[in-house]
Amino acid sequence: MYDTIIIGAGMSGLAAGIRLAHFDQRVCILERHSVVGGLNSYYRLGGRDFDVGLHALTNFTPRGERRGPLARLLRQLRLRWDDLALAEQIGSEIAFPEARLRFSNDPALLESEIARCFPDQREGYRRLVAAMVDYDELGSGDSGRSARAEMARHLSDPLLVEMLLCPLLFYGGPRPHDMDFHAFCILFRSIFLEGLARPPAGVRLILRQLAKRFTALGGELRLRSAARRIVLDGGRAKTVELEDGSELTARRVLSSAGWNETMRLCRPDDNGAAAGGLSFVESISVLDAQPRSLGLDRTIVFFNDSPRFDYREPDDLVDARSGVVCSPNNFAYNEPLAEGMVRITTLANFDRWAALDEPTYRRAKLAAYDRLVASAVRFVPDFRPCVIETDLFTPKTIHRFTGHDRGAVYGSPRKQTDGRTPVENLFVCGTDQGLVGIIGALLSGVTIANRYLLGDEGLGIRD
């Protein structure tokens, strides 16, 4: 008998496991794949490790800072700042044809850029920032308020609205064109007011630290152990049945598999809420040169080729009109990375990718790579002559490694912000609990563990 079974060894599941094991709970984390990480993981190809999901860790705070989500998270997980070996971004940019806005981990840069490009919007921007609720007050479910509507109260230039929304939607928008204002506040603060960083080893370092911490505390991590069914008895989760037919019992179950996916584990015929329709393709280019030597000196470039940012599921396999260009090389590391790399992410249509037979699918990946890169080099220096290796993953890849319906990166458009389900002792964390990004996912696991799974021990525990 376990105190808690956690379904999914992604960031939120691992964080919850660490928190519970720290208080001597008997915890088992079930992971269907051979590696941990879920959406934010890595794979090996041609002797190289490639990150999946992580462009940058948001919510950066410098060493010694005790305020903010990152500092709070380190205390909750009993990790040291040095355990993550974070290097700050060099500087990023939002690039539209009519204007470009640079930003960094210093919020003053973005404000000065807005004053330069949109001089009549500076005071409105200041009012927008001042209107954002404190981070600790978020996540309580203030849903339904449109971010666009709130922005329009302070900003009168539609182009500036589109430019500010572009990074936030790409990094956490579960529905087309708009987002809840509370999610907007979380993402705005995490990207524009706190900033971006990355370990030199990428997501692998973070995952190794989390898994090591969990098992050191006595937690049990079962890889290649997929949950097939949550068996209910009298409105409670009684056992978790695995694909191999074995059953595990626990007092409580926490799932990071997603809302719909979790409900189907309880009731296979449950159609659940509407599945999210927003997924992505991402190309990876390995270079024989450092990107900065080619003039590609931005950490991340969010680009869009028209005044209106059309954030929705595309009709075609991909929508290369907008996207995200990230170079993992362009962080302030102590030593440069051995090889240059450029990653390009654009919107994609899951159904169209899923309908392709295998030979057509392989050809479509090659064509999509060419489209993504050709579109991106309109906004960044052309790095194609230096490419020595490529790869591309699609919504089918995302579906395979996350289990999310239709490869929806940010899950269901409707979030269960309190983490509760109709089953008394079953809770959800992760994407469909409403917190996004690496830090958001980790905080989701910690928050749900503190709130529901620690019993009397959890009451009042904050640090």
Short mmCIF file of C-alpha atoms in Angstrom, two decimals:
data_model
loop_
_atom_site.label_atom_id
_atom_site.label_comp_id
_atom_site.label_asym_id
_atom_site.label_seq_id
_atom_site.Cartn_x
_atom_site.Cartn_y
_atom_site.Cartn_z
CA MET A 1 0.00 0.00 0.00
CA TYR A 2 1.41 3.34 -1.09
CA ASP A 3 0.46 6.67 0.41
CA THR A 4 0.40 8.19 -3.09
CA ILE A 5 0.73 6.83 -6.62
CA ILE A 6 1.72 9.48 -9.18
CA ILE A 7 0.95 8.84 -12.84
CA GLY A 8 3.59 10.45 -15.06
CA ALA A 9 7.23 11.31 -14.37
CA GLY A 10 7.12 14.73 -15.97
CA MET A 11 8.21 17.87 -14.17
CA SER A 12 5.02 18.18 -12.11
CA GLY A 13 4.94 14.50 -11.15
CA LEU A 14 8.58 14.47 -10.08
CA ALA A 15 8.17 17.68 -8.06
CA ALA A 16 5.11 16.31 -6.27
CA GLY A 17 6.97 13.06 -5.57
CA ILE A 18 9.92 14.89 -4.05
CA ARG A 19 7.65 16.98 -1.85
CA LEU A 20 5.74 13.96 -0.58
CA ALA A 21 8.80 11.76 -0.09
CA HIS A 22 10.42 14.55 1.91
CA PHE A 23 7.63 14.08 4.47
CA ASP A 24 8.22 10.32 4.56
CA GLN A 25 5.30 9.30 2.40
CA ARG A 26 5.61 6.04 0.53
CA VAL A 27 5.37 7.28 -3.07
CA CYS A 28 5.50 5.49 -6.42
CA ILE A 29 5.78 7.36 -9.73
CA LEU A 30 4.64 5.45 -12.82
CA GLU A 31 6.13 6.43 -16.18
CA ARG A 32 5.11 4.75 -19.44
CA HIS A 33 8.39 5.56 -21.21
CA SER A 34 12.01 4.63 -20.59
CA VAL A 35 13.02 8.19 -19.63
CA VAL A 36 11.48 10.81 -17.37
CA GLY A 37 10.37 14.26 -18.46
CA GLY A 38 7.16 13.88 -20.47
CA LEU A 39 6.79 16.96 -22.66
CA ASN A 40 10.11 18.32 -21.42
CA SER A 41 12.49 15.48 -22.12
CA TYR A 42 15.29 14.55 -24.51
CA TYR A 43 16.30 11.91 -27.00
CA ARG A 44 19.51 10.69 -28.57
CA LEU A 45 20.15 10.64 -32.32
CA GLY A 46 23.42 10.18 -34.14
CA GLY A 47 25.43 10.39 -30.94
CA ARG A 48 23.82 13.70 -29.91
CA ASP A 49 21.30 14.52 -27.19
CA PHE A 50 18.40 16.71 -28.29
CA ASP A 51 16.07 18.52 -25.91
CA VAL A 52 12.33 18.30 -26.44
CA GLY A 53 10.17 21.06 -25.03
CA LEU A 54 12.68 23.23 -23.18
CA HIS A 55 13.77 26.35 -25.01
CA ALA A 56 14.45 28.20 -21.80
CA LEU A 57 13.51 28.04 -18.16
CA THR A 58 11.35 31.03 -17.26
CA ASN A 59 10.97 32.85 -13.89
CA PHE A 60 14.73 33.30 -13.56
CA THR A 61 16.00 34.93 -10.38
CA PRO A 62 19.69 35.50 -9.55
CA ARG A 63 21.59 33.53 -6.95
CA GLY A 64 20.73 34.64 -3.43
CA GLU A 65 17.32 36.08 -4.33
CA ARG A 66 14.71 34.75 -1.92
CA ARG A 67 11.61 36.11 -3.64
CA GLY A 68 9.88 34.81 -6.74
CA PRO A 69 8.71 31.40 -7.98
CA LEU A 70 12.17 29.95 -8.63
CA ALA A 71 13.49 30.79 -5.17
CA ARG A 72 10.34 29.45 -3.54
CA LEU A 73 10.50 26.28 -5.62
CA LEU A 74 14.12 25.59 -4.65
CA ARG A 75 13.15 25.83 -0.99
CA GLN A 76 10.18 23.53 -1.41
CA LEU A 77 12.25 20.87 -3.20
CA ARG A 78 15.32 21.37 -1.00
CA LEU A 79 17.47 22.08 -4.04
CA ARG A 80 20.36 24.52 -4.20
CA TRP A 81 20.56 27.28 -6.78
CA ASP A 82 23.80 25.70 -8.08
CA ASP A 83 22.03 22.37 -8.66
CA LEU A 84 20.41 23.84 -11.79
CA ALA A 85 23.56 25.60 -13.10
CA LEU A 86 21.45 28.27 -14.79
CA ALA A 87 22.92 30.69 -17.33
CA GLU A 88 20.92 33.82 -18.22
CA GLN A 89 19.75 34.59 -21.73
CA ILE A 90 21.88 36.96 -23.79
CA GLY A 91 18.81 38.73 -25.12
CA SER A 92 15.70 37.95 -27.14
CA GLU A 93 13.41 39.70 -29.61
CA ILE A 94 9.86 39.91 -30.92
CA ALA A 95 10.08 40.46 -34.68
CA PHE A 96 7.15 41.66 -36.80
CA PRO A 97 7.57 43.36 -40.21
CA GLU A 98 6.56 46.76 -38.81
CA ALA A 99 8.57 46.69 -35.58
CA ARG A 100 11.02 44.76 -33.46
CA LEU A 101 11.12 44.73 -29.66
CA ARG A 102 14.17 43.48 -27.79
CA PHE A 103 13.87 42.11 -24.26
CA SER A 104 16.18 40.52 -21.71
CA ASN A 105 16.16 39.62 -18.04
CA ASP A 106 16.15 43.35 -17.30
CA PRO A 107 12.52 44.52 -17.61
CA ALA A 108 13.69 48.05 -18.30
CA LEU A 109 14.90 47.02 -21.76
CA LEU A 110 11.43 46.04 -22.97
CA GLU A 111 9.92 49.24 -21.60
CA SER A 112 12.57 51.31 -23.36
CA GLU A 113 11.95 49.41 -26.60
CA ILE A 114 8.23 50.11 -26.35
CA ALA A 115 9.00 53.78 -25.76
CA ARG A 116 11.20 53.74 -28.89
CA CYS A 117 8.76 51.93 -31.21
CA PHE A 118 5.44 52.99 -29.64
CA PRO A 119 6.14 56.27 -27.82
CA ASP A 120 2.46 56.98 -27.13
CA GLN A 121 2.03 53.57 -25.47
CA ARG A 122 4.65 53.81 -22.73
CA GLU A 123 2.34 55.01 -19.97
CA GLY A 124 -0.31 52.49 -20.96
CA TYR A 125 2.29 49.74 -20.77
CA ARG A 126 3.26 50.88 -17.29
CA ARG A 127 -0.38 50.77 -16.23
CA LEU A 128 -0.75 47.27 -17.66
CA VAL A 129 2.25 46.03 -15.67
CA ALA A 130 0.96 47.72 -12.51
CA ALA A 131 -2.47 46.10 -12.98
CA MET A 132 -1.12 42.57 -12.93
CA VAL A 133 -1.99 40.67 -9.80
CA ASP A 134 0.71 39.34 -7.52
CA TYR A 135 1.97 35.89 -8.55
CA ASP A 136 0.91 34.27 -5.26
CA GLU A 137 -2.69 35.27 -5.91
CA LEU A 138 -2.76 33.43 -9.22
CA GLY A 139 -3.84 29.90 -9.95
CA SER A 140 -7.03 30.25 -7.88
CA GLY A 141 -9.15 30.09 -11.01
CA ASP A 142 -9.76 33.66 -12.09
CA SER A 143 -10.65 32.30 -15.50
CA GLY A 144 -12.92 33.80 -18.08
CA ARG A 145 -11.30 37.22 -18.20
CA SER A 146 -9.89 37.82 -21.66
CA ALA A 147 -6.27 38.88 -21.81
CA ARG A 148 -6.96 40.82 -25.00
CA ALA A 149 -9.79 42.72 -23.32
CA GLU A 150 -7.61 43.59 -20.32
CA MET A 151 -4.75 44.69 -22.57
CA ALA A 152 -7.12 46.89 -24.57
CA ARG A 153 -7.94 48.81 -21.39
CA HIS A 154 -4.34 50.05 -21.28
CA LEU A 155 -2.92 49.76 -24.81
CA SER A 156 -4.51 51.45 -27.81
CA ASP A 157 -2.09 50.25 -30.50
CA PRO A 158 -3.23 46.84 -31.85
CA LEU A 159 0.23 46.01 -33.18
CA LEU A 160 1.77 46.29 -29.70
CA VAL A 161 -0.97 44.03 -28.33
CA GLU A 162 -0.17 41.38 -30.97
CA MET A 163 3.56 41.63 -30.36
CA LEU A 164 3.26 41.20 -26.59
CA LEU A 165 0.85 38.29 -26.96
CA CYS A 166 3.03 36.41 -29.46
CA PRO A 167 5.60 34.98 -26.98
CA LEU A 168 2.98 34.34 -24.32
CA LEU A 169 0.68 32.36 -26.60
CA PHE A 170 3.54 30.36 -28.08
CA TYR A 171 4.79 29.52 -24.57
CA GLY A 172 1.49 28.73 -22.91
CA GLY A 173 -1.64 29.36 -24.98
CA PRO A 174 -4.05 26.38 -24.90
CA ARG A 175 -6.72 28.01 -27.08
CA PRO A 176 -6.77 30.13 -30.26
CA HIS A 177 -6.04 33.86 -30.32
CA ASP A 178 -6.53 34.67 -26.62
CA MET A 179 -5.88 33.44 -23.10
CA ASP A 180 -7.27 33.87 -19.60
CA PHE A 181 -5.95 36.99 -17.93
CA HIS A 182 -4.61 35.06 -14.93
CA ALA A 183 -2.51 32.87 -17.27
CA PHE A 184 -1.43 36.01 -19.12
CA CYS A 185 -0.19 37.50 -15.84
CA ILE A 186 1.77 34.36 -14.96
CA LEU A 187 3.44 34.16 -18.36
CA PHE A 188 4.06 37.88 -18.70
CA ARG A 189 5.80 38.01 -15.38
CA SER A 190 7.77 34.81 -15.96
CA ILE A 191 9.06 35.87 -19.41
CA PHE A 192 9.21 39.66 -19.44
CA LEU A 193 9.62 40.65 -15.78
CA GLU A 194 11.69 37.76 -14.42
CA GLY A 195 13.38 36.32 -17.48
CA LEU A 196 14.92 33.30 -19.16
CA ALA A 197 17.81 30.97 -18.36
CA ARG A 198 19.09 27.51 -19.26
CA PRO A 199 21.54 24.92 -17.89
CA PRO A 200 24.42 24.20 -20.29
CA ALA A 201 23.32 20.54 -20.40
CA GLY A 202 19.71 21.53 -21.09
CA VAL A 203 16.71 19.73 -19.69
CA ARG A 204 18.74 16.59 -18.95
CA LEU A 205 20.42 18.27 -15.97
CA ILE A 206 17.12 19.36 -14.45
CA LEU A 207 15.57 15.92 -14.91
CA ARG A 208 18.60 14.13 -13.46
CA GLN A 209 18.53 16.36 -10.39
CA LEU A 210 14.82 15.79 -9.83
CA ALA A 211 14.96 12.02 -10.30
CA LYS A 212 18.06 11.77 -8.10
CA ARG A 213 16.41 13.80 -5.36
CA PHE A 214 13.22 11.74 -5.48
CA THR A 215 14.94 8.35 -5.26
CA ALA A 216 17.39 9.58 -2.58
CA LEU A 217 14.36 10.37 -0.41
CA GLY A 218 13.12 6.81 -0.79
CA GLY A 219 10.69 7.36 -3.65
CA GLU A 220 10.04 4.53 -6.10
CA LEU A 221 10.34 5.40 -9.80
CA ARG A 222 8.97 2.81 -12.21
CA LEU A 223 9.88 3.36 -15.86
CA ARG A 224 8.15 1.45 -18.69
CA SER A 225 5.15 1.13 -16.35
CA ALA A 226 2.06 2.52 -18.05
CA ALA A 227 -1.17 2.92 -16.12
CA ARG A 228 -4.03 1.18 -17.94
CA ARG A 229 -6.88 1.84 -15.54
CA ILE A 230 -7.75 3.50 -12.25
CA VAL A 231 -10.14 1.14 -10.48
CA LEU A 232 -12.88 2.95 -8.54
CA ASP A 233 -14.79 1.75 -5.52
CA GLY A 234 -17.53 3.86 -3.96
CA GLY A 235 -16.37 7.06 -5.61
CA ARG A 236 -12.73 6.60 -4.59
CA ALA A 237 -9.65 5.41 -6.47
CA LYS A 238 -8.90 1.96 -5.08
CA THR A 239 -6.10 0.61 -7.26
CA VAL A 240 -4.07 1.51 -10.35
CA GLU A 241 -3.90 -1.30 -12.90
CA LEU A 242 -0.80 -1.37 -15.10
CA GLU A 243 -0.52 -2.47 -18.72
CA ASP A 244 1.14 -5.70 -17.61
CA GLY A 245 -1.95 -6.58 -15.55
CA SER A 246 -0.45 -5.94 -12.12
CA GLU A 247 -2.26 -3.72 -9.64
CA LEU A 248 -0.99 -1.19 -7.11
CA THR A 249 -2.98 0.19 -4.21
CA ALA A 250 -2.70 3.64 -2.67
CA ARG A 251 -4.56 6.00 -0.38
CA ARG A 252 -4.40 8.75 -3.01
CA VAL A 253 -3.61 9.07 -6.70
CA LEU A 254 -2.14 12.10 -8.45
CA SER A 255 -2.15 12.22 -12.25
CA SER A 256 -0.12 14.46 -14.53
CA ALA A 257 -1.44 12.71 -17.63
CA GLY A 258 -3.96 15.46 -18.47
CA TRP A 259 -7.62 15.92 -17.54
CA ASN A 260 -9.23 13.93 -20.37
CA GLU A 261 -6.57 11.26 -20.23
CA THR A 262 -7.02 10.85 -16.47
CA MET A 263 -10.81 10.66 -16.71
CA ARG A 264 -10.51 7.91 -19.33
CA LEU A 265 -8.31 5.91 -16.96
CA CYS A 266 -11.27 5.96 -14.57
CA ARG A 267 -13.99 5.46 -17.17
CA PRO A 268 -12.75 4.33 -20.61
CA ASP A 269 -15.92 5.59 -22.33
CA ASP A 270 -15.55 9.10 -20.86
CA ASN A 271 -15.27 11.55 -23.77
CA GLY A 272 -14.19 14.29 -21.41
CA ALA A 273 -13.90 17.96 -22.24
CA ALA A 274 -12.97 19.24 -25.68
CA ALA A 275 -9.40 18.30 -26.52
CA GLY A 276 -6.98 21.08 -27.21
CA GLY A 277 -6.22 21.68 -30.87
CA LEU A 278 -2.92 23.51 -30.63
CA SER A 279 0.21 21.56 -31.40
CA PHE A 280 3.59 22.22 -32.95
CA VAL A 281 6.37 20.99 -35.13
CA GLU A 282 9.95 21.74 -34.24
CA SER A 283 13.01 21.54 -36.41
CA ILE A 284 16.50 21.09 -35.01
CA SER A 285 19.57 22.16 -36.96
CA VAL A 286 23.10 21.32 -35.84
CA LEU A 287 25.70 23.76 -37.18
CA ASP A 288 29.43 23.60 -37.76
CA ALA A 289 29.73 27.14 -36.37
CA GLN A 290 28.56 29.11 -33.36
CA PRO A 291 25.34 30.97 -34.24
CA ARG A 292 26.76 34.27 -33.05
CA SER A 293 29.56 34.02 -35.59
CA LEU A 294 26.83 34.04 -38.25
CA GLY A 295 25.11 37.08 -36.79
CA LEU A 296 22.42 35.04 -35.04
CA ASP A 297 23.03 36.65 -31.67
CA ARG A 298 19.58 36.47 -30.06
CA THR A 299 18.62 33.80 -27.56
CA ILE A 300 15.05 33.55 -28.84
CA VAL A 301 13.26 35.33 -31.69
CA PHE A 302 9.45 35.23 -31.77
CA PHE A 303 8.48 36.12 -35.34
CA ASN A 304 5.28 36.82 -37.23
CA ASP A 305 5.05 38.04 -40.82
CA SER A 306 1.93 40.25 -40.59
CA PRO A 307 0.46 42.84 -38.18
CA ARG A 308 -2.03 40.25 -36.87
CA PHE A 309 -0.79 37.17 -35.04
CA ASP A 310 -3.01 34.30 -36.21
CA TYR A 311 -2.61 31.86 -33.32
CA ARG A 312 -4.80 28.86 -34.16
CA GLU A 313 -4.66 25.33 -35.48
CA PRO A 314 -3.57 25.66 -39.13
CA ASP A 315 -5.43 24.12 -42.04
CA ASP A 316 -2.18 22.78 -43.49
CA LEU A 317 0.41 20.49 -41.89
CA VAL A 318 2.27 23.55 -40.57
CA ASP A 319 1.82 27.29 -40.42
CA ALA A 320 5.23 28.82 -41.08
CA ARG A 321 3.98 32.41 -41.08
CA SER A 322 4.97 32.71 -37.43
CA GLY A 323 7.23 30.82 -35.10
CA VAL A 324 9.96 30.69 -32.49
CA VAL A 325 13.68 30.57 -33.28
CA CYS A 326 15.85 29.54 -30.36
CA SER A 327 19.58 29.01 -30.18
CA PRO A 328 20.62 27.08 -27.06
CA ASN A 329 24.11 28.54 -27.62
CA ASN A 330 22.99 32.07 -26.84
CA PHE A 331 22.99 31.96 -23.06
CA ALA A 332 25.73 33.40 -20.86
CA TYR A 333 27.55 30.12 -20.18
CA ASN A 334 31.01 30.02 -18.65
CA GLU A 335 32.13 27.91 -21.62
CA PRO A 336 30.53 27.83 -25.10
CA LEU A 337 28.61 24.73 -26.18
CA ALA A 338 30.59 22.38 -28.38
CA GLU A 339 28.28 22.65 -31.40
CA GLY A 340 25.97 25.29 -32.77
CA MET A 341 22.26 24.59 -32.77
CA VAL A 342 19.08 26.31 -33.92
CA ARG A 343 15.55 25.17 -33.06
CA ILE A 344 12.48 26.48 -34.90
CA THR A 345 8.94 25.90 -33.63
CA THR A 346 5.73 26.60 -35.54
CA LEU A 347 2.03 25.72 -35.26
CA ALA A 348 0.90 22.41 -36.75
CA ASN A 349 -2.22 20.34 -37.44
CA PHE A 350 -2.29 17.01 -35.59
CA ASP A 351 -5.03 15.40 -37.67
CA ARG A 352 -3.21 16.03 -40.94
CA TRP A 353 0.05 14.59 -39.61
CA ALA A 354 -1.73 11.60 -38.06
CA ALA A 355 -3.45 10.74 -41.37
CA LEU A 356 -0.18 10.24 -43.26
CA ASP A 357 1.19 6.78 -43.97
CA GLU A 358 4.79 6.20 -42.93
CA PRO A 359 6.56 6.94 -46.27
CA THR A 360 4.47 10.09 -46.79
CA TYR A 361 5.06 11.11 -43.18
CA ARG A 362 8.84 10.91 -43.64
CA ARG A 363 8.70 12.99 -46.83
CA ALA A 364 6.41 15.52 -45.16
CA LYS A 365 8.92 15.96 -42.32
CA LEU A 366 11.66 16.82 -44.82
CA ALA A 367 9.42 19.31 -46.62
CA ALA A 368 8.28 20.86 -43.34
CA TYR A 369 11.89 21.35 -42.25
CA ASP A 370 12.62 23.30 -45.41
CA ARG A 371 9.48 25.44 -44.96
CA LEU A 372 10.25 26.27 -41.32
CA VAL A 373 13.83 27.29 -42.01
CA ALA A 374 12.96 29.29 -45.14
CA SER A 375 10.38 31.22 -43.14
CA ALA A 376 12.63 31.82 -40.14
CA VAL A 377 15.58 33.21 -42.11
CA ARG A 378 13.40 36.16 -43.13
CA PHE A 379 13.86 37.32 -39.53
CA VAL A 380 17.26 35.88 -38.52
CA PRO A 381 20.54 35.47 -40.42
CA ASP A 382 20.56 32.56 -42.88
CA PHE A 383 22.38 29.69 -41.16
CA ARG A 384 21.60 27.03 -43.78
CA PRO A 385 25.12 26.81 -45.30
CA CYS A 386 26.44 25.70 -41.89
CA VAL A 387 23.90 22.92 -41.19
CA ILE A 388 25.50 19.49 -40.70
CA GLU A 389 22.61 17.54 -39.11
CA THR A 390 18.85 17.98 -38.86
CA ASP A 391 15.80 16.47 -37.24
CA LEU A 392 12.14 17.39 -36.87
CA PHE A 393 9.42 16.23 -34.50
CA THR A 394 5.69 16.60 -35.12
CA PRO A 395 2.38 16.49 -33.21
CA LYS A 396 2.50 12.70 -33.60
CA THR A 397 5.77 12.72 -31.66
CA ILE A 398 4.22 14.87 -28.95
CA HIS A 399 1.21 12.57 -28.71
CA ARG A 400 3.44 9.53 -28.46
CA PHE A 401 5.57 10.87 -25.62
CA THR A 402 2.94 12.79 -23.64
CA GLY A 403 -0.28 10.91 -24.35
CA HIS A 404 -2.04 14.26 -24.78
CA ASP A 405 -5.07 14.06 -27.04
CA ARG A 406 -4.24 15.32 -30.55
CA GLY A 407 -0.72 16.19 -29.43
CA ALA A 408 -2.01 19.30 -27.65
CA VAL A 409 1.11 20.72 -26.04
CA TYR A 410 -0.80 22.84 -23.53
CA GLY A 411 -3.58 20.34 -22.95
CA SER A 412 -7.26 21.15 -22.64
CA PRO A 413 -8.40 24.76 -23.18
CA ARG A 414 -10.32 24.50 -19.90
CA LYS A 415 -8.11 24.15 -16.84
CA GLN A 416 -8.90 22.52 -13.50
CA THR A 417 -7.04 25.09 -11.45
CA ASP A 418 -7.86 23.60 -8.04
CA GLY A 419 -6.54 20.16 -9.10
CA ARG A 420 -9.68 18.33 -7.95
CA THR A 421 -11.55 15.63 -9.88
CA PRO A 422 -14.98 13.99 -9.34
CA VAL A 423 -13.10 11.13 -7.64
CA GLU A 424 -12.57 11.93 -3.98
CA ASN A 425 -8.94 10.87 -3.65
CA LEU A 426 -7.78 11.53 -7.24
CA PHE A 427 -6.14 14.82 -8.18
CA VAL A 428 -4.48 16.28 -11.27
CA CYS A 429 -1.35 18.39 -11.65
CA GLY A 430 0.67 19.69 -14.57
CA THR A 431 -0.57 21.24 -17.79
CA ASP A 432 -4.30 20.85 -17.18
CA GLN A 433 -4.02 22.27 -13.67
CA GLY A 434 -3.14 25.53 -15.39
CA LEU A 435 0.51 26.33 -14.69
CA VAL A 436 2.82 26.16 -17.70
CA GLY A 437 6.53 26.13 -18.40
CA ILE A 438 9.22 24.32 -16.43
CA ILE A 439 8.78 26.35 -13.25
CA GLY A 440 5.00 26.34 -13.62
CA ALA A 441 4.91 22.57 -13.96
CA LEU A 442 7.16 22.09 -10.95
CA LEU A 443 5.09 24.51 -8.88
CA SER A 444 1.93 22.71 -9.93
CA GLY A 445 3.21 19.44 -8.49
CA VAL A 446 4.38 21.10 -5.28
CA THR A 447 1.16 23.06 -4.85
CA ILE A 448 -1.16 20.07 -5.26
CA ALA A 449 1.02 17.95 -2.97
CA ASN A 450 0.95 20.63 -0.27
CA ARG A 451 -2.75 21.30 -0.62
CA TYR A 452 -4.21 17.79 -0.73
CA LEU A 453 -1.67 15.03 -0.23
CA LEU A 454 0.27 15.91 2.90
CA GLY A 455 -2.69 15.77 5.26
CA ASP A 456 -2.12 17.50 8.57
CA GLU A 457 1.59 17.71 7.76
CA GLY A 458 0.82 19.90 4.76
CA LEU A 459 -1.20 22.52 6.58
CA GLY A 460 0.67 25.80 6.59
CA ILE A 461 3.75 24.38 4.86
CA ARG A 462 5.09 26.98 2.47
CA ASP A 463 8.89 26.81 2.46
#
